């Protein structure tokens, strides 16, 4: 079975966020235990598994995502990677519809090679910072928001971009503070550099200390910063070591995430399901 490693939310190899992608020819997914074993072996922040659905339904492909430790409800970068593989392999054109645990998602290809994902907007709810969060993160929050059931993160606003970039969290301590992880964010110091806000994502509870570029987090970052800036269309920089840009467009209950992707490894999975 063919397996690709795709760098998402970047236009060059060895940056952005790598994801494993396996397109299955079966009409159903294998046992979750087997999918988890493969994702653990691949050992990237997410491995995506997709199989085609019969024509005429509400979706074209069924899609699931696994970290090295667990299955998740929503993943942006591995969806972008899957859509990239479908288009570059000649398996799809135009808009592709996916059914996933978080509902129906779509990906639309553009002539410049970019892809736009249509995801549900995260419902933000402001909360008081839990005791110990500042110490675990290594910085004092300006505000804290819950991001709802499908993401399960705490969105933590920090003082400035420099504070976000300098974070060195206590990952073991962070596990206690959210269902999935922590999204740390601040306004860009200089928007002339091409981005409006910065973020970093820490998810030790699902086996990922720091995620290079987290598409799903931007369904929460988009409404948060759109309300602050008074604009629906923004660009976020995830300031990890690999780094990546996500263009966001808030459309009420939906958030559009636009980026590019590059296939860096195309190989064969030698074990059978």
Tab-separated table of C-alpha atoms in Angstrom, residues 116 131 179 244:
chain	number	residue	atom	x	y	z
A	116	UNK	CA	-8.808	25.921	0.801
A	131	UNK	CA	-4.205	27.553	38.594
A	179	UNK	CA	-8.466	18.030	26.811
A	244	UNK	CA	4.143	27.734	8.382
